[in-house]
PDB file of C-alpha atoms in Angstrom:
ATOM      1  CA  MET A   1     161.659 229.137-101.531  1.00  0.00           C
ATOM      2  CA  SER A   2     163.741 226.174-103.032  1.00  0.00           C
ATOM      3  CA  SER A   3     165.191 223.377-101.057  1.00  0.00           C
ATOM      4  CA  ASN A   4     168.764 224.678-101.719  1.00  0.00           C
ATOM      5  CA  GLU A   5     167.890 228.065-100.493  1.00  0.00           C
ATOM      6  CA  LYS A   6     166.373 226.799 -97.340  1.00  0.00           C
ATOM      7  CA  ARG A   7     169.578 224.529 -96.744  1.00  0.00           C
ATOM      8  CA  ARG A   8     171.777 227.577 -97.446  1.00  0.00           C
ATOM      9  CA  ARG A   9     170.082 229.729 -94.870  1.00  0.00           C
ATOM     10  CA  ARG A  10     170.323 226.956 -92.216  1.00  0.00           C
ATOM     11  CA  ILE A  11     173.985 226.732 -92.723  1.00  0.00           C
ATOM     12  CA  ALA A  12     174.460 230.465 -92.625  1.00  0.00           C
ATOM     13  CA  SER A  13     172.289 230.580 -89.583  1.00  0.00           C
ATOM     14  CA  PHE A  14     174.280 228.022 -87.840  1.00  0.00           C
ATOM     15  CA  VAL A  15     177.648 229.626 -88.792  1.00  0.00           C
ATOM     16  CA  THR A  16     176.553 232.992 -87.371  1.00  0.00           C
ATOM     17  CA  LYS A  17     175.285 231.452 -84.089  1.00  0.00           C
ATOM     18  CA  GLU A  18     178.433 229.531 -83.711  1.00  0.00           C
ATOM     19  CA  ALA A  19     180.620 232.546 -84.702  1.00  0.00           C
ATOM     20  CA  TRP A  20     178.833 234.587 -81.855  1.00  0.00           C
ATOM     21  CA  ARG A  21     179.156 231.881 -79.349  1.00  0.00           C
ATOM     22  CA  ILE A  22     182.852 231.381 -80.001  1.00  0.00           C
ATOM     23  CA  ARG A  23     183.526 235.182 -80.057  1.00  0.00           C
ATOM     24  CA  LYS A  24     181.643 235.913 -76.674  1.00  0.00           C
ATOM     25  CA  SER A  25     183.528 233.083 -74.948  1.00  0.00           C
ATOM     26  CA  SER A  26     187.148 233.999 -75.781  1.00  0.00           C
ATOM     27  CA  CYS A  27     189.021 237.178 -74.803  1.00  0.00           C
ATOM     28  CA  ASP A  28     191.218 237.432 -77.962  1.00  0.00           C
ATOM     29  CA  ILE A  29     189.227 236.225 -80.962  1.00  0.00           C
ATOM     30  CA  THR A  30     188.167 238.574 -83.358  1.00  0.00           C
ATOM     31  CA  MET A  31     184.636 238.296 -85.104  1.00  0.00           C
ATOM     32  CA  GLN A  32     186.372 237.420 -88.324  1.00  0.00           C
ATOM     33  CA  GLU A  33     188.404 234.802 -86.658  1.00  0.00           C
ATOM     34  CA  ALA A  34     185.326 233.576 -85.111  1.00  0.00           C
ATOM     35  CA  PHE A  35     183.559 233.150 -88.500  1.00  0.00           C
ATOM     36  CA  TRP A  36     186.584 231.488 -90.021  1.00  0.00           C
ATOM     37  CA  ILE A  37     186.501 229.071 -87.187  1.00  0.00           C
ATOM     38  CA  ALA A  38     182.718 228.477 -87.692  1.00  0.00           C
ATOM     39  CA  TRP A  39     182.969 227.910 -91.384  1.00  0.00           C
ATOM     40  CA  GLY A  40     185.975 225.712 -90.905  1.00  0.00           C
ATOM     41  CA  ARG A  41     183.965 223.486 -88.901  1.00  0.00           C
ATOM     42  CA  VAL A  42     180.940 223.438 -91.321  1.00  0.00           C
ATOM     43  CA  LYS A  43     183.322 222.480 -94.184  1.00  0.00           C
ATOM     44  CA  CYS A  44     185.255 220.031 -92.006  1.00  0.00           C
ATOM     45  CA  ARG A  45     188.681 221.735 -92.683  1.00  0.00           C
ATOM     46  CA  LEU A  46     189.175 222.874 -89.102  1.00  0.00           C
ATOM     47  CA  LYS A  47     189.143 220.550 -86.200  1.00  0.00           C
ATOM     48  CA  VAL A  48     188.310 222.064 -82.963  1.00  0.00           C
ATOM     49  CA  LEU A  49     190.151 220.190 -80.156  1.00  0.00           C
ATOM     50  CA  LYS A  50     188.984 219.638 -76.634  1.00  0.00           C
ATOM     51  CA  SER A  51     190.985 219.554 -73.409  1.00  0.00           C
ATOM     52  CA  ARG A  52     190.655 219.582 -69.667  1.00  0.00           C
ATOM     53  CA  ILE A  53     192.322 221.917 -67.151  1.00  0.00           C
ATOM     54  CA  THR A  54     194.619 220.068 -64.788  1.00  0.00           C
ATOM     55  CA  GLY A  55     195.691 221.073 -61.301  1.00  0.00           C
ATOM     56  CA  VAL A  56     192.318 222.370 -60.340  1.00  0.00           C
ATOM     57  CA  SER A  57     192.490 220.703 -56.920  1.00  0.00           C
ATOM     58  CA  TYR A  58     195.449 222.888 -55.798  1.00  0.00           C
ATOM     59  CA  GLY A  59     195.222 226.334 -54.609  1.00  0.00           C
ATOM     60  CA  PHE A  60     191.832 228.106 -55.061  1.00  0.00           C
ATOM     61  CA  GLY A  61     190.815 226.268 -58.257  1.00  0.00           C
ATOM     62  CA  GLN A  62     187.962 224.474 -56.683  1.00  0.00           C
ATOM     63  CA  ASP A  63     186.662 227.768 -55.163  1.00  0.00           C
ATOM     64  CA  VAL A  64     186.836 229.520 -58.507  1.00  0.00           C
ATOM     65  CA  LEU A  65     185.082 226.521 -60.214  1.00  0.00           C
ATOM     66  CA  ARG A  66     182.274 226.641 -57.754  1.00  0.00           C
ATOM     67  CA  ASP A  67     182.020 230.295 -58.373  1.00  0.00           C
ATOM     68  CA  ILE A  68     181.640 230.048 -62.265  1.00  0.00           C
ATOM     69  CA  LYS A  69     179.660 226.743 -62.440  1.00  0.00           C
ATOM     70  CA  ASP A  70     176.370 228.408 -62.627  1.00  0.00           C
ATOM     71  CA  LEU A  71     177.528 231.279 -65.053  1.00  0.00           C
ATOM     72  CA  GLN A  72     176.883 231.164 -68.937  1.00  0.00           C
ATOM     73  CA  ARG A  73     179.847 230.101 -70.982  1.00  0.00           C
ATOM     74  CA  GLU A  74     179.903 233.556 -72.539  1.00  0.00           C
ATOM     75  CA  GLN A  75     180.541 235.038 -69.196  1.00  0.00           C
ATOM     76  CA  ILE A  76     183.959 233.336 -68.925  1.00  0.00           C
ATOM     77  CA  LYS A  77     186.932 233.914 -71.032  1.00  0.00           C
ATOM     78  CA  LEU A  78     190.141 232.066 -70.870  1.00  0.00           C
ATOM     79  CA  ALA A  79     193.658 233.374 -71.121  1.00  0.00           C
ATOM     80  CA  PHE A  80     196.863 231.265 -71.033  1.00  0.00           C
ATOM     81  CA  TYR A  81     200.009 232.448 -69.494  1.00  0.00           C
ATOM     82  CA  PRO A  82     203.361 230.494 -70.106  1.00  0.00           C
ATOM     83  CA  GLU A  83     205.312 229.685 -66.902  1.00  0.00           C
ATOM     84  CA  PRO A  84     208.800 228.860 -68.524  1.00  0.00           C
ATOM     85  CA  GLN A  85     210.123 229.089 -64.796  1.00  0.00           C
ATOM     86  CA  ASN A  86     208.029 226.402 -63.544  1.00  0.00           C
ATOM     87  CA  PRO A  87     210.359 223.776 -61.915  1.00  0.00           C
ATOM     88  CA  TYR A  88     208.152 220.851 -63.051  1.00  0.00           C
ATOM     89  CA  ASP A  89     207.750 221.656 -66.663  1.00  0.00           C
ATOM     90  CA  ARG A  90     209.121 224.421 -68.622  1.00  0.00           C
ATOM     91  CA  ASN A  91     206.219 224.249 -71.145  1.00  0.00           C
ATOM     92  CA  ALA A  92     203.684 224.914 -68.190  1.00  0.00           C
ATOM     93  CA  MET A  93     200.801 227.178 -69.257  1.00  0.00           C
ATOM     94  CA  ALA A  94     198.479 228.618 -66.329  1.00  0.00           C
ATOM     95  CA  VAL A  95     194.922 228.997 -67.073  1.00  0.00           C
ATOM     96  CA  ILE A  96     193.418 232.184 -66.160  1.00  0.00           C
ATOM     97  CA  ALA A  97     189.460 232.811 -66.074  1.00  0.00           C
ATOM     98  CA  ILE A  98     188.346 236.117 -66.786  1.00  0.00           C
ATOM     99  CA  ILE A  99     184.954 236.314 -65.394  1.00  0.00           C
ATOM    100  CA  ASN A 100     182.453 238.870 -66.523  1.00  0.00           C
ATOM    101  CA  GLY A 101     185.429 240.850 -67.897  1.00  0.00           C
ATOM    102  CA  ASN A 102     186.422 242.222 -64.464  1.00  0.00           C
ATOM    103  CA  ARG A 103     187.656 239.399 -62.387  1.00  0.00           C
ATOM    104  CA  THR A 104     190.474 237.056 -62.930  1.00  0.00           C
ATOM    105  CA  ALA A 105     191.392 233.931 -61.082  1.00  0.00           C
ATOM    106  CA  LYS A 106     193.883 231.125 -61.852  1.00  0.00           C
ATOM    107  CA  ILE A 107     192.039 227.762 -62.387  1.00  0.00           C
ATOM    108  CA  GLY A 108     194.879 225.400 -62.962  1.00  0.00           C
ATOM    109  CA  TYR A 109     197.236 224.383 -66.042  1.00  0.00           C
ATOM    110  CA  VAL A 110     196.934 223.328 -69.501  1.00  0.00           C
ATOM    111  CA  PRO A 111     197.691 219.444 -69.529  1.00  0.00           C
ATOM    112  CA  ARG A 112     201.564 218.759 -70.117  1.00  0.00           C
ATOM    113  CA  HIS A 113     201.072 217.250 -73.660  1.00  0.00           C
ATOM    114  CA  THR A 114     198.440 220.003 -74.873  1.00  0.00           C
ATOM    115  CA  ALA A 115     200.892 222.650 -73.586  1.00  0.00           C
ATOM    116  CA  TYR A 116     203.804 221.135 -75.450  1.00  0.00           C
ATOM    117  CA  GLN A 117     201.677 221.021 -78.690  1.00  0.00           C
ATOM    118  CA  ILE A 118     200.469 224.647 -78.063  1.00  0.00           C
ATOM    119  CA  ASN A 119     204.068 225.840 -77.428  1.00  0.00           C
ATOM    120  CA  GLU A 120     205.259 224.118 -80.585  1.00  0.00           C
ATOM    121  CA  SER A 121     202.397 225.688 -82.762  1.00  0.00           C
ATOM    122  CA  ILE A 122     203.230 229.040 -81.297  1.00  0.00           C
ATOM    123  CA  ASP A 123     206.936 228.656 -82.115  1.00  0.00           C
ATOM    124  CA  ARG A 124     206.091 227.986 -85.745  1.00  0.00           C
ATOM    125  CA  GLY A 125     204.238 231.085 -86.090  1.00  0.00           C
ATOM    126  CA  LYS A 126     200.727 229.906 -85.715  1.00  0.00           C
ATOM    127  CA  ARG A 127     198.080 231.291 -83.380  1.00  0.00           C
ATOM    128  CA  VAL A 128     195.964 229.226 -80.898  1.00  0.00           C
ATOM    129  CA  LEU A 129     192.589 230.486 -80.101  1.00  0.00           C
ATOM    130  CA  ALA A 130     190.839 228.903 -77.090  1.00  0.00           C
ATOM    131  CA  TRP A 131     187.499 229.300 -75.344  1.00  0.00           C
ATOM    132  CA  PHE A 132     185.815 227.979 -72.063  1.00  0.00           C
ATOM    133  CA  ASP A 133     183.689 224.759 -72.491  1.00  0.00           C
ATOM    134  CA  GLY A 134     182.269 224.239 -69.157  1.00  0.00           C
ATOM    135  CA  VAL A 135     182.657 222.803 -65.663  1.00  0.00           C
ATOM    136  CA  VAL A 136     182.050 219.052 -65.305  1.00  0.00           C
ATOM    137  CA  GLY A 137     181.405 217.060 -62.083  1.00  0.00           C
ATOM    138  CA  GLN A 138     178.517 219.301 -60.906  1.00  0.00           C
ATOM    139  CA  HIS A 139     176.155 216.345 -60.284  1.00  0.00           C
ATOM    140  CA  ILE A 140     178.072 215.114 -57.368  1.00  0.00           C
ATOM    141  CA  PRO A 141     177.514 216.938 -54.016  1.00  0.00           C
ATOM    142  CA  ASN A 142     180.543 218.346 -52.514  1.00  0.00           C
ATOM    143  CA  GLY A 143     182.558 216.533 -55.074  1.00  0.00           C
ATOM    144  CA  MET A 144     185.490 217.553 -57.097  1.00  0.00           C
ATOM    145  CA  LEU A 145     184.920 219.818 -59.967  1.00  0.00           C
ATOM    146  CA  GLY A 146     186.748 219.714 -63.349  1.00  0.00           C
ATOM    147  CA  CYS A 147     186.978 222.246 -66.251  1.00  0.00           C
ATOM    148  CA  ARG A 148     187.199 221.841 -70.177  1.00  0.00           C
ATOM    149  CA  PHE A 149     188.247 224.127 -72.924  1.00  0.00           C
ATOM    150  CA  ASN A 150     188.262 223.999 -76.707  1.00  0.00           C
ATOM    151  CA  TYR A 151     190.915 225.260 -78.969  1.00  0.00           C
ATOM    152  CA  VAL A 152     192.104 225.580 -82.570  1.00  0.00           C
ATOM    153  CA  VAL A 153     195.500 226.209 -84.159  1.00  0.00           C
ATOM    154  CA  VAL A 154     195.217 228.680 -87.009  1.00  0.00           C
TER     155      VAL A 154
END
């Protein structure tokens, strides 16, 4: 097998694994879109943006994060729900975790600047695809946990 063929197979393997990971960790990404995102990353044409979830210390956010911190990323899907009636920010977007496909819980909110960018993209007719990236702060006993997510605008 030639070196070009080996390289091509390594790239194809990476893209396939990445597409499956993206597809499993998002509730509204089709397999075709997952492959499109994975190939976009390989070709450096598509930037995957990262963000954190704010407001996790209010309500039951910490309880939910403690419940999901030991789960696989693929078991948690995220959904964003706009809250235009929010008295603090009309662009506010609540983050809902869908755990194992049957349990839902509100974690917190998309940060203000990110929510504004996402709403602007949606208003321009673009689609925003997001997936769970992980719980942070697990190494501190009884400490506050945080949460991250990845997203792309297509």
